[in-house]
Amino acid sequence: MLTCLRGGTLYDPTHRIDGEIGDVWFRDGHICAPPANAADADRVIDVSGKVVMAGGIDIHSHIAGGNVNNARVLLPEQHLAERARYAGQPFASAKWSAVDTGYRYAEMGFTTVVEPAVLPINAAQAHAEFADIPIIDKAGLAIVGNDDFLLRLLRDGAEQQRVTDYIAWLLHATRCLGVKVINAGGASAFKANVRAFGLDDEVPMYGVSSRRILNAVQHAVMQMGIAHPVHVHCNNLGVAGNVSTALATIEAADGLPMHLAHVQFYGYGSEGEHGFSSGARALADAINAHRNITVDVGQVLFGQTVTISGDVLRQFDARHIATPRKWVIWDAEDGGGGVVPYRYRARNFVNATQWAIGLELFLLVDDPWRVFFTTDHPNGAPFTAYPQLFRLLMDRDYRAEWLSRINSDAADASLLRHLDREYGLYEIAVMTRAAPARLLGLHDRGHLAPGAVADITVYEENADKAAMFAHASLLFKDGQCVVENGRVTHACRGRVHAVEPDFGRTIEKAVGDYFDRYHFITPSNFCLDTGHLAQALGTELIMH
Amino acid sequence: MSTTPESPVRSAAHDAGTGFGCPFCALACDDLSPPADNRAHGMDCERARAGFTLALEHTEATPRLAGVAATWDDAVAAAHTLLRNARLPLFHGLLGDLGDARSAWSLAARFGGVVDHRDGDAMARALGVYQDSGWITTSLGEARNRADLIVWVGEPIHDALPRLRERLFECRQRLHTDAAPEVVELGARPRERIDHVRTLHGGRPLPHDDPDATQLLEQLRNARYAVFLIGRLADDEADMALRTAGELVRELNEHQRAALLLTGQGPGDVSTQLCGAWRNGFGLRTSLARGYPEQDIKRFAARRLLDDGEADLLVWISSLDATPPPQTRQPQLVFGHPAMRFDHEPAVYLPVAVPGVHRAGFIHRGDAMRLVTLFAVTASTLPDLAALCARLLDDEAVTPC
């Protein structure tokens, strides 16, 4: 079917299209050039006066896997008493379910979401949950850096190529799109009763520092040639004064590509009477000066949420601030994690300062291609709060209104009063479409040129940007209309994106021997088989 | 860039190596010798051997309506009629894999039912403790590599988890030591002992001397990584034993490392619970009768719904276990193991493929950390429950009776 979206206001930063009036044509699942004869269109949809962008892409949102699911079970009070929103669609009435995740992202105009913390031992469950998330495409980042096999390689002085082969093998095994490091070595150290773990601390039993692990993984990612640079959760997350760790990590990247996740959580100084202050200026300056660095923010927005993290040291440390007072900590093969519910309060000095630091970072980092809009869902706020975040970035009066409501000491100390910058629609399109597609290597999405997948969002212009971005006027997924007037009208299945980098096959023997000695599972079962995933779960993998 | 090829499922029967999962206990081992020539003689586990043998001997079966052989079309139509006419169908048993759990949740959503597992009482107790306070846990793999002290809380579980002793207690191939862990067995009535240990650890006096508790506390304090392995507990003290062990573990972790290790209650329990959680946010004992999920671990207990007559149809799902459902006043729709035999024939019996033998699948290990891959190891004419479920969800695919 040949479709024309006629007369929309187009934002396609990949092709430097900034608010031009134009048509977008697509045939079946892909965007195409306009036909010689416009009358060939099977369907013409008038979108004049409306904003047209590619489907949104979220690079960091915890939507699947054991830690997420355990949080659901721990906190029934967070999704009780929800009434049916979509009669006739199984489970669409269930809040915070896999189905709800797909529906709510689609309603906001998003078509691809990355789960950034797939623990390899738990990868099959992440894929099983992906299979039940409708509409949107999904991808996972495999967690490395606490794997005993990797730590043994480093302890024994293995060549970098060996590390690279192992991590490439792990990407095959887990069917993930990239690699995540979470407090490298920290989960392993916690198993040996270590309670704080910095960049230059060494993992007990291995004598390998966090810096060394991070460096080896970063180089492995470069050597594999996959698109997404190593995705880093730094040491000392959430600790006052940790901006120095973030700055040291940026230096440790040594000019090579590195993505720092949810940097708000390490934008903390330790000044002032509360011993807690904004380190946003120093961090933003470092990001601006290091073009090899990309970041997502992990914005805090006020309200009840739950923190879900593979940083087990941090989660254990946060047990005293659990709200409500219940929490989960778990150890597992090659990692660990925890679930700590939390309520961010506008009148609380620390929470208000966290809120301000996130916004300061957005407004102080000058290149929208290198700063991403996450809330680290659900750690800073649920992803459903994105529309409010976009309004905060696009509307300084709205920010000022919020500044008058938050803790006054935090408001007074913040730079926000002095930051007049407002994001425009073009910059929002960069940050939510073009830049994520580039960062993840998804070259056929995030833009509107012929050949791209027909994932297209149409928004109704509205002075209230939160209202505008809360509900897409239309959303096309692979060319099918799935949302009309902010409501899901059709629930298709999404796909899963992954990479298959080459690796030296000799690593399989070494991994096999290791698994035989120490694991509770054989490597052949540990490696997810694409045919089996298709058969057992209906998973359709797209390999990049 | 390429999309997934339509590759056939790998068959362990054609793959001489290991790596096919065994679905018949919560360890979900994948290192057993594969069945050869459709026989499971070489397997070093009684439970696996029994499970595989029974399924390998039953690769086809005929549906029955009140004990009378029927065509698949007629049986599916009769199942559809029962489901459509039920006021509150109870989806129970759930002795199956993740695919079976997904089907159960889909059917419950479509026909407005409640889902509870055969071992729902024990599962609900654990769920209640978890939802009240959370806990600190570890996995089978971490216990194997790191535990230097295992406190075994619960009944002897050789029958339930035949290879646990070999794979965990006696294992010497461990990451940082070649010594097997010390094991302390507390039995099925451990509550008082754990309570005493916790009391002593908190520096409080005991009501009477308990030298065993004093010794266990000393062992715990000397351990680098102590694991409380939770097995089946006596009903009247399971709740408090688990709560007390959970709190003791949390208190120990203020200064050292310790964790609970939960091994599950029965086949399919973890997959039913976790799949339910991502499908509807809650999991076990959730009703979908009103168009939105409501969880109530007491009100939606299967036994109560059956005894009070609140449920008017029992839908028994058991692809892994040939034991028939309990006798009920309610009519029964059984999606069962092909070897299932009944004293009282159900209204509808639809034999289904056994996951891991007749068809591919996934099943959670008892520690919930790993979905183990199951492969088909023999050819079978039995339908996958998911295929029957797809027909039942599509009204037009069912021939009216």
PDB file of C-alpha atoms in Angstrom, chain A residues 180-431:
ATOM      1  CA  LYS A 180      26.738  -2.347  29.311  1.00  0.00           C
ATOM      2  CA  VAL A 181      29.141  -2.027  32.207  1.00  0.00           C
ATOM      3  CA  ILE A 182      27.625  -1.468  35.644  1.00  0.00           C
ATOM      4  CA  ASN A 183      30.053  -0.390  38.350  1.00  0.00           C
ATOM      5  CA  ALA A 184      32.667  -2.661  36.792  1.00  0.00           C
ATOM      6  CA  GLY A 185      33.740  -5.280  39.317  1.00  0.00           C
ATOM      7  CA  GLY A 186      31.434  -3.893  41.997  1.00  0.00           C
ATOM      8  CA  ALA A 187      28.938  -6.753  42.078  1.00  0.00           C
ATOM      9  CA  SER A 188      31.772  -9.250  42.284  1.00  0.00           C
ATOM     10  CA  ALA A 189      33.388  -7.259  45.106  1.00  0.00           C
ATOM     11  CA  PHE A 190      30.066  -7.121  46.964  1.00  0.00           C
ATOM     12  CA  LYS A 191      29.944 -10.921  46.958  1.00  0.00           C
ATOM     13  CA  ALA A 192      33.236 -10.755  48.874  1.00  0.00           C
ATOM     14  CA  ASN A 193      31.687  -8.311  51.366  1.00  0.00           C
ATOM     15  CA  VAL A 194      33.114  -5.085  49.922  1.00  0.00           C
ATOM     16  CA  ARG A 195      30.739  -2.150  50.530  1.00  0.00           C
ATOM     17  CA  ALA A 196      32.214   0.665  48.423  1.00  0.00           C
ATOM     18  CA  PHE A 197      34.039   0.339  45.136  1.00  0.00           C
ATOM     19  CA  GLY A 198      35.785   3.140  43.263  1.00  0.00           C
ATOM     20  CA  LEU A 199      37.364   3.366  39.841  1.00  0.00           C
ATOM     21  CA  ASP A 200      40.775   2.293  41.111  1.00  0.00           C
ATOM     22  CA  ASP A 201      39.650  -0.280  43.649  1.00  0.00           C
ATOM     23  CA  GLU A 202      40.504  -3.872  42.897  1.00  0.00           C
ATOM     24  CA  VAL A 203      38.128  -6.830  42.828  1.00  0.00           C
ATOM     25  CA  PRO A 204      39.041  -9.257  45.645  1.00  0.00           C
ATOM     26  CA  MET A 205      40.478 -12.574  44.448  1.00  0.00           C
ATOM     27  CA  TYR A 206      41.347 -11.059  41.071  1.00  0.00           C
ATOM     28  CA  GLY A 207      43.483  -7.993  41.788  1.00  0.00           C
ATOM     29  CA  VAL A 208      41.930  -6.233  38.804  1.00  0.00           C
ATOM     30  CA  SER A 209      40.754  -2.630  39.109  1.00  0.00           C
ATOM     31  CA  SER A 210      37.438  -1.275  37.924  1.00  0.00           C
ATOM     32  CA  ARG A 211      39.356   1.033  35.586  1.00  0.00           C
ATOM     33  CA  ARG A 212      41.137  -1.925  34.001  1.00  0.00           C
ATOM     34  CA  ILE A 213      37.857  -3.806  33.444  1.00  0.00           C
ATOM     35  CA  LEU A 214      36.209  -0.746  31.925  1.00  0.00           C
ATOM     36  CA  ASN A 215      39.168  -0.112  29.666  1.00  0.00           C
ATOM     37  CA  ALA A 216      39.236  -3.717  28.443  1.00  0.00           C
ATOM     38  CA  VAL A 217      35.509  -3.745  27.695  1.00  0.00           C
ATOM     39  CA  GLN A 218      35.664  -0.373  25.968  1.00  0.00           C
ATOM     40  CA  HIS A 219      38.427  -1.609  23.697  1.00  0.00           C
ATOM     41  CA  ALA A 220      36.574  -4.847  23.054  1.00  0.00           C
ATOM     42  CA  VAL A 221      33.534  -2.902  21.874  1.00  0.00           C
ATOM     43  CA  MET A 222      35.733  -0.827  19.586  1.00  0.00           C
ATOM     44  CA  GLN A 223      37.495  -3.902  18.257  1.00  0.00           C
ATOM     45  CA  MET A 224      34.233  -5.748  17.537  1.00  0.00           C
ATOM     46  CA  GLY A 225      33.173  -2.844  15.386  1.00  0.00           C
ATOM     47  CA  ILE A 226      29.606  -2.698  16.682  1.00  0.00           C
ATOM     48  CA  ALA A 227      27.895   0.661  16.500  1.00  0.00           C
ATOM     49  CA  HIS A 228      27.015   1.369  20.095  1.00  0.00           C
ATOM     50  CA  PRO A 229      29.976   2.362  22.273  1.00  0.00           C
ATOM     51  CA  VAL A 230      30.328   0.810  25.677  1.00  0.00           C
ATOM     52  CA  HIS A 231      27.368   1.943  27.797  1.00  0.00           C
ATOM     53  CA  VAL A 232      28.698   2.813  31.227  1.00  0.00           C
ATOM     54  CA  HIS A 233      27.126   3.020  34.648  1.00  0.00           C
ATOM     55  CA  CYS A 234      29.983   4.542  36.688  1.00  0.00           C
ATOM     56  CA  ASN A 235      31.184   3.685  40.163  1.00  0.00           C
ATOM     57  CA  ASN A 236      29.826   5.528  43.197  1.00  0.00           C
ATOM     58  CA  LEU A 237      26.372   6.225  41.774  1.00  0.00           C
ATOM     59  CA  GLY A 238      24.218   8.352  44.053  1.00  0.00           C
ATOM     60  CA  VAL A 239      27.045   9.319  46.399  1.00  0.00           C
ATOM     61  CA  ALA A 240      27.652  12.978  47.304  1.00  0.00           C
ATOM     62  CA  GLY A 241      30.839  14.215  45.657  1.00  0.00           C
ATOM     63  CA  ASN A 242      30.705  11.559  42.937  1.00  0.00           C
ATOM     64  CA  VAL A 243      31.107  14.056  40.106  1.00  0.00           C
ATOM     65  CA  SER A 244      34.833  13.452  40.520  1.00  0.00           C
ATOM     66  CA  THR A 245      34.242   9.791  39.609  1.00  0.00           C
ATOM     67  CA  ALA A 246      32.329  10.806  36.489  1.00  0.00           C
ATOM     68  CA  LEU A 247      35.102  13.215  35.493  1.00  0.00           C
ATOM     69  CA  ALA A 248      37.736  10.540  36.082  1.00  0.00           C
ATOM     70  CA  THR A 249      35.728   8.079  33.983  1.00  0.00           C
ATOM     71  CA  ILE A 250      35.523  10.584  31.131  1.00  0.00           C
ATOM     72  CA  GLU A 251      39.298  10.961  31.307  1.00  0.00           C
ATOM     73  CA  ALA A 252      39.682   7.188  31.466  1.00  0.00           C
ATOM     74  CA  ALA A 253      37.826   6.922  28.136  1.00  0.00           C
ATOM     75  CA  ASP A 254      41.029   8.302  26.673  1.00  0.00           C
ATOM     76  CA  GLY A 255      39.362   9.989  23.732  1.00  0.00           C
ATOM     77  CA  LEU A 256      37.589   6.825  22.567  1.00  0.00           C
ATOM     78  CA  PRO A 257      33.796   6.550  22.286  1.00  0.00           C
ATOM     79  CA  MET A 258      31.966   5.939  25.551  1.00  0.00           C
ATOM     80  CA  HIS A 259      28.360   6.450  26.568  1.00  0.00           C
ATOM     81  CA  LEU A 260      27.733   7.446  30.181  1.00  0.00           C
ATOM     82  CA  ALA A 261      24.273   6.476  31.354  1.00  0.00           C
ATOM     83  CA  HIS A 262      22.019   8.538  33.629  1.00  0.00           C
ATOM     84  CA  VAL A 263      24.737  11.085  34.463  1.00  0.00           C
ATOM     85  CA  GLN A 264      22.456  13.062  36.746  1.00  0.00           C
ATOM     86  CA  PHE A 265      23.092  10.340  39.306  1.00  0.00           C
ATOM     87  CA  TYR A 266      26.797  11.163  39.269  1.00  0.00           C
ATOM     88  CA  GLY A 267      26.523  14.904  38.959  1.00  0.00           C
ATOM     89  CA  TYR A 268      26.837  15.454  42.692  1.00  0.00           C
ATOM     90  CA  GLY A 269      29.173  17.741  44.576  1.00  0.00           C
ATOM     91  CA  SER A 270      29.569  17.670  48.341  1.00  0.00           C
ATOM     92  CA  GLU A 271      29.462  21.357  49.168  1.00  0.00           C
ATOM     93  CA  GLY A 272      27.079  23.437  51.254  1.00  0.00           C
ATOM     94  CA  GLU A 273      25.454  22.857  54.602  1.00  0.00           C
ATOM     95  CA  HIS A 274      23.747  19.657  53.375  1.00  0.00           C
ATOM     96  CA  GLY A 275      27.017  18.256  52.086  1.00  0.00           C
ATOM     97  CA  PHE A 276      25.273  17.798  48.740  1.00  0.00           C
ATOM     98  CA  SER A 277      25.429  20.139  45.776  1.00  0.00           C
ATOM     99  CA  SER A 278      25.236  20.344  42.011  1.00  0.00           C
ATOM    100  CA  GLY A 279      28.253  19.237  40.045  1.00  0.00           C
ATOM    101  CA  ALA A 280      26.439  19.849  36.774  1.00  0.00           C
ATOM    102  CA  ARG A 281      28.640  22.699  35.592  1.00  0.00           C
ATOM    103  CA  ALA A 282      31.869  20.741  35.903  1.00  0.00           C
ATOM    104  CA  LEU A 283      30.306  17.645  34.385  1.00  0.00           C
ATOM    105  CA  ALA A 284      28.726  19.539  31.478  1.00  0.00           C
ATOM    106  CA  ASP A 285      32.025  21.318  30.799  1.00  0.00           C
ATOM    107  CA  ALA A 286      33.786  17.964  30.625  1.00  0.00           C
ATOM    108  CA  ILE A 287      31.125  16.534  28.311  1.00  0.00           C
ATOM    109  CA  ASN A 288      31.317  19.588  26.079  1.00  0.00           C
ATOM    110  CA  ALA A 289      35.095  19.289  25.930  1.00  0.00           C
ATOM    111  CA  HIS A 290      35.161  15.555  25.175  1.00  0.00           C
ATOM    112  CA  ARG A 291      33.482  14.921  21.827  1.00  0.00           C
ATOM    113  CA  ASN A 292      33.964  11.169  22.278  1.00  0.00           C
ATOM    114  CA  ILE A 293      31.468  11.145  25.148  1.00  0.00           C
ATOM    115  CA  THR A 294      27.704  10.795  24.872  1.00  0.00           C
ATOM    116  CA  VAL A 295      25.417  10.843  27.887  1.00  0.00           C
ATOM    117  CA  ASP A 296      21.855  10.271  28.878  1.00  0.00           C
ATOM    118  CA  VAL A 297      20.574  12.202  31.817  1.00  0.00           C
ATOM    119  CA  GLY A 298      18.391  10.027  34.024  1.00  0.00           C
ATOM    120  CA  GLN A 299      16.192  12.971  34.961  1.00  0.00           C
ATOM    121  CA  VAL A 300      14.452  12.872  38.318  1.00  0.00           C
ATOM    122  CA  LEU A 301      10.792  13.895  38.344  1.00  0.00           C
ATOM    123  CA  PHE A 302       8.802  14.069  41.544  1.00  0.00           C
ATOM    124  CA  GLY A 303       6.562  11.279  42.725  1.00  0.00           C
ATOM    125  CA  GLN A 304       6.600   7.647  43.731  1.00  0.00           C
ATOM    126  CA  THR A 305       8.781   5.306  41.735  1.00  0.00           C
ATOM    127  CA  VAL A 306      11.029   2.320  42.260  1.00  0.00           C
ATOM    128  CA  THR A 307      14.760   2.126  41.693  1.00  0.00           C
ATOM    129  CA  ILE A 308      15.891  -0.964  39.817  1.00  0.00           C
ATOM    130  CA  SER A 309      19.582  -1.481  39.297  1.00  0.00           C
ATOM    131  CA  GLY A 310      22.320  -3.969  38.629  1.00  0.00           C
ATOM    132  CA  ASP A 311      24.518  -1.799  40.850  1.00  0.00           C
ATOM    133  CA  VAL A 312      24.026  -4.032  43.859  1.00  0.00           C
ATOM    134  CA  LEU A 313      26.410  -1.995  46.015  1.00  0.00           C
ATOM    135  CA  ARG A 314      24.357   1.121  45.449  1.00  0.00           C
ATOM    136  CA  GLN A 315      21.064  -0.650  46.003  1.00  0.00           C
ATOM    137  CA  PHE A 316      22.261  -2.214  49.243  1.00  0.00           C
ATOM    138  CA  ASP A 317      23.453   1.193  50.396  1.00  0.00           C
ATOM    139  CA  ALA A 318      20.027   2.666  49.576  1.00  0.00           C
ATOM    140  CA  ARG A 319      18.124   0.142  51.736  1.00  0.00           C
ATOM    141  CA  HIS A 320      17.698   2.687  54.518  1.00  0.00           C
ATOM    142  CA  ILE A 321      15.805   5.117  52.285  1.00  0.00           C
ATOM    143  CA  ALA A 322      13.373   2.587  50.822  1.00  0.00           C
ATOM    144  CA  THR A 323       9.867   4.078  50.609  1.00  0.00           C
ATOM    145  CA  PRO A 324       7.806   2.037  51.352  1.00  0.00           C
ATOM    146  CA  ARG A 325      10.178   0.208  53.642  1.00  0.00           C
ATOM    147  CA  LYS A 326      10.832  -2.973  51.720  1.00  0.00           C
ATOM    148  CA  TRP A 327      13.695  -3.823  49.415  1.00  0.00           C
ATOM    149  CA  VAL A 328      15.298  -6.665  47.512  1.00  0.00           C
ATOM    150  CA  ILE A 329      18.949  -7.511  46.956  1.00  0.00           C
ATOM    151  CA  TRP A 330      20.085 -10.431  44.818  1.00  0.00           C
ATOM    152  CA  ASP A 331      23.314 -12.054  43.745  1.00  0.00           C
ATOM    153  CA  ALA A 332      23.489 -14.034  40.525  1.00  0.00           C
ATOM    154  CA  GLU A 333      25.954 -15.479  38.090  1.00  0.00           C
ATOM    155  CA  ASP A 334      28.200 -12.642  36.866  1.00  0.00           C
ATOM    156  CA  GLY A 335      26.271  -9.870  38.574  1.00  0.00           C
ATOM    157  CA  GLY A 336      23.650  -8.873  41.052  1.00  0.00           C
ATOM    158  CA  GLY A 337      21.183  -6.140  41.687  1.00  0.00           C
ATOM    159  CA  GLY A 338      18.439  -4.746  43.783  1.00  0.00           C
ATOM    160  CA  VAL A 339      15.020  -3.180  43.918  1.00  0.00           C
ATOM    161  CA  VAL A 340      14.442  -0.204  46.236  1.00  0.00           C
ATOM    162  CA  PRO A 341      11.172   1.737  46.028  1.00  0.00           C
ATOM    163  CA  TYR A 342      11.534   5.474  46.461  1.00  0.00           C
ATOM    164  CA  ARG A 343       9.507   8.670  46.453  1.00  0.00           C
ATOM    165  CA  TYR A 344      11.174  11.825  45.107  1.00  0.00           C
ATOM    166  CA  ARG A 345       9.758  14.822  46.937  1.00  0.00           C
ATOM    167  CA  ALA A 346       9.862  18.372  45.629  1.00  0.00           C
ATOM    168  CA  ARG A 347      10.318  19.817  49.127  1.00  0.00           C
ATOM    169  CA  ASN A 348      13.253  17.568  49.944  1.00  0.00           C
ATOM    170  CA  PHE A 349      16.573  19.368  49.435  1.00  0.00           C
ATOM    171  CA  VAL A 350      18.428  16.391  47.961  1.00  0.00           C
ATOM    172  CA  ASN A 351      15.569  15.346  45.651  1.00  0.00           C
ATOM    173  CA  ALA A 352      15.026  18.911  44.461  1.00  0.00           C
ATOM    174  CA  THR A 353      18.747  19.279  43.829  1.00  0.00           C
ATOM    175  CA  GLN A 354      18.745  16.021  41.842  1.00  0.00           C
ATOM    176  CA  TRP A 355      15.855  17.382  39.759  1.00  0.00           C
ATOM    177  CA  ALA A 356      17.745  20.600  39.143  1.00  0.00           C
ATOM    178  CA  ILE A 357      21.025  18.853  38.278  1.00  0.00           C
ATOM    179  CA  GLY A 358      19.324  16.839  35.549  1.00  0.00           C
ATOM    180  CA  LEU A 359      17.848  19.929  33.953  1.00  0.00           C
ATOM    181  CA  GLU A 360      21.119  21.850  34.331  1.00  0.00           C
ATOM    182  CA  LEU A 361      22.896  19.096  32.432  1.00  0.00           C
ATOM    183  CA  PHE A 362      20.345  19.189  29.617  1.00  0.00           C
ATOM    184  CA  LEU A 363      20.714  22.951  29.349  1.00  0.00           C
ATOM    185  CA  LEU A 364      24.496  23.163  29.804  1.00  0.00           C
ATOM    186  CA  VAL A 365      25.510  20.423  27.375  1.00  0.00           C
ATOM    187  CA  ASP A 366      25.590  22.329  24.128  1.00  0.00           C
ATOM    188  CA  ASP A 367      25.257  19.487  21.622  1.00  0.00           C
ATOM    189  CA  PRO A 368      21.821  17.810  21.508  1.00  0.00           C
ATOM    190  CA  TRP A 369      23.395  14.962  19.483  1.00  0.00           C
ATOM    191  CA  ARG A 370      25.332  13.904  22.576  1.00  0.00           C
ATOM    192  CA  VAL A 371      22.771  14.252  25.370  1.00  0.00           C
ATOM    193  CA  PHE A 372      19.743  11.968  25.629  1.00  0.00           C
ATOM    194  CA  PHE A 373      16.472  12.460  27.387  1.00  0.00           C
ATOM    195  CA  THR A 374      16.142   9.458  29.694  1.00  0.00           C
ATOM    196  CA  THR A 375      14.678   9.252  33.171  1.00  0.00           C
ATOM    197  CA  ASP A 376      16.486   5.910  33.507  1.00  0.00           C
ATOM    198  CA  HIS A 377      12.946   4.535  33.759  1.00  0.00           C
ATOM    199  CA  PRO A 378      11.865   3.869  36.419  1.00  0.00           C
ATOM    200  CA  ASN A 379      14.861   5.031  38.498  1.00  0.00           C
ATOM    201  CA  GLY A 380      14.441   8.795  38.089  1.00  0.00           C
ATOM    202  CA  ALA A 381      10.796   8.645  37.052  1.00  0.00           C
ATOM    203  CA  PRO A 382       8.597   6.374  34.955  1.00  0.00           C
ATOM    204  CA  PHE A 383       8.944   6.777  31.190  1.00  0.00           C
ATOM    205  CA  THR A 384       5.370   7.996  31.112  1.00  0.00           C
ATOM    206  CA  ALA A 385       6.719  11.259  32.570  1.00  0.00           C
ATOM    207  CA  TYR A 386       8.701  12.067  29.390  1.00  0.00           C
ATOM    208  CA  PRO A 387       6.131  14.589  28.130  1.00  0.00           C
ATOM    209  CA  GLN A 388       6.600  16.601  31.314  1.00  0.00           C
ATOM    210  CA  LEU A 389      10.367  16.457  30.857  1.00  0.00           C
ATOM    211  CA  PHE A 390      10.098  17.702  27.273  1.00  0.00           C
ATOM    212  CA  ARG A 391       7.999  20.618  28.495  1.00  0.00           C
ATOM    213  CA  LEU A 392      10.578  21.462  31.161  1.00  0.00           C
ATOM    214  CA  LEU A 393      13.236  21.621  28.449  1.00  0.00           C
ATOM    215  CA  MET A 394      11.116  23.587  25.978  1.00  0.00           C
ATOM    216  CA  ASP A 395       9.421  26.074  28.299  1.00  0.00           C
ATOM    217  CA  ARG A 396      11.465  28.225  30.706  1.00  0.00           C
ATOM    218  CA  ASP A 397       8.325  29.721  32.266  1.00  0.00           C
ATOM    219  CA  TYR A 398       7.243  26.229  33.196  1.00  0.00           C
ATOM    220  CA  ARG A 399      10.668  25.616  34.736  1.00  0.00           C
ATOM    221  CA  ALA A 400      10.371  28.840  36.690  1.00  0.00           C
ATOM    222  CA  GLU A 401       6.980  27.768  37.952  1.00  0.00           C
ATOM    223  CA  TRP A 402       8.500  24.508  39.207  1.00  0.00           C
ATOM    224  CA  LEU A 403      11.443  26.350  40.762  1.00  0.00           C
ATOM    225  CA  SER A 404       9.001  28.228  42.949  1.00  0.00           C
ATOM    226  CA  ARG A 405       7.534  24.937  44.157  1.00  0.00           C
ATOM    227  CA  ILE A 406      10.651  22.948  45.025  1.00  0.00           C
ATOM    228  CA  ASN A 407      12.759  23.132  48.165  1.00  0.00           C
ATOM    229  CA  SER A 408      13.800  26.785  48.323  1.00  0.00           C
ATOM    230  CA  ASP A 409      17.408  26.101  49.362  1.00  0.00           C
ATOM    231  CA  ALA A 410      17.794  23.824  46.353  1.00  0.00           C
ATOM    232  CA  ALA A 411      16.124  26.362  44.067  1.00  0.00           C
ATOM    233  CA  ASP A 412      18.370  29.159  45.352  1.00  0.00           C
ATOM    234  CA  ALA A 413      21.512  27.100  44.894  1.00  0.00           C
ATOM    235  CA  SER A 414      20.587  25.956  41.394  1.00  0.00           C
ATOM    236  CA  LEU A 415      21.883  27.440  38.175  1.00  0.00           C
ATOM    237  CA  LEU A 416      18.479  26.959  36.624  1.00  0.00           C
ATOM    238  CA  ARG A 417      17.301  30.507  37.275  1.00  0.00           C
ATOM    239  CA  HIS A 418      20.134  31.687  35.057  1.00  0.00           C
ATOM    240  CA  LEU A 419      19.588  29.254  32.217  1.00  0.00           C
ATOM    241  CA  ASP A 420      17.208  30.672  29.638  1.00  0.00           C
ATOM    242  CA  ARG A 421      17.805  28.065  26.987  1.00  0.00           C
ATOM    243  CA  GLU A 422      14.704  26.407  25.559  1.00  0.00           C
ATOM    244  CA  TYR A 423      14.855  23.318  23.377  1.00  0.00           C
ATOM    245  CA  GLY A 424      13.029  23.613  20.065  1.00  0.00           C
ATOM    246  CA  LEU A 425      11.250  20.879  18.164  1.00  0.00           C
ATOM    247  CA  TYR A 426      14.319  20.309  16.016  1.00  0.00           C
ATOM    248  CA  GLU A 427      16.486  19.678  19.079  1.00  0.00           C
ATOM    249  CA  ILE A 428      13.837  17.390  20.537  1.00  0.00           C
ATOM    250  CA  ALA A 429      13.832  15.477  17.247  1.00  0.00           C
ATOM    251  CA  VAL A 430      17.626  15.210  17.434  1.00  0.00           C
ATOM    252  CA  MET A 431      17.560  13.934  20.998  1.00  0.00           C
TER     253      MET A 431
END
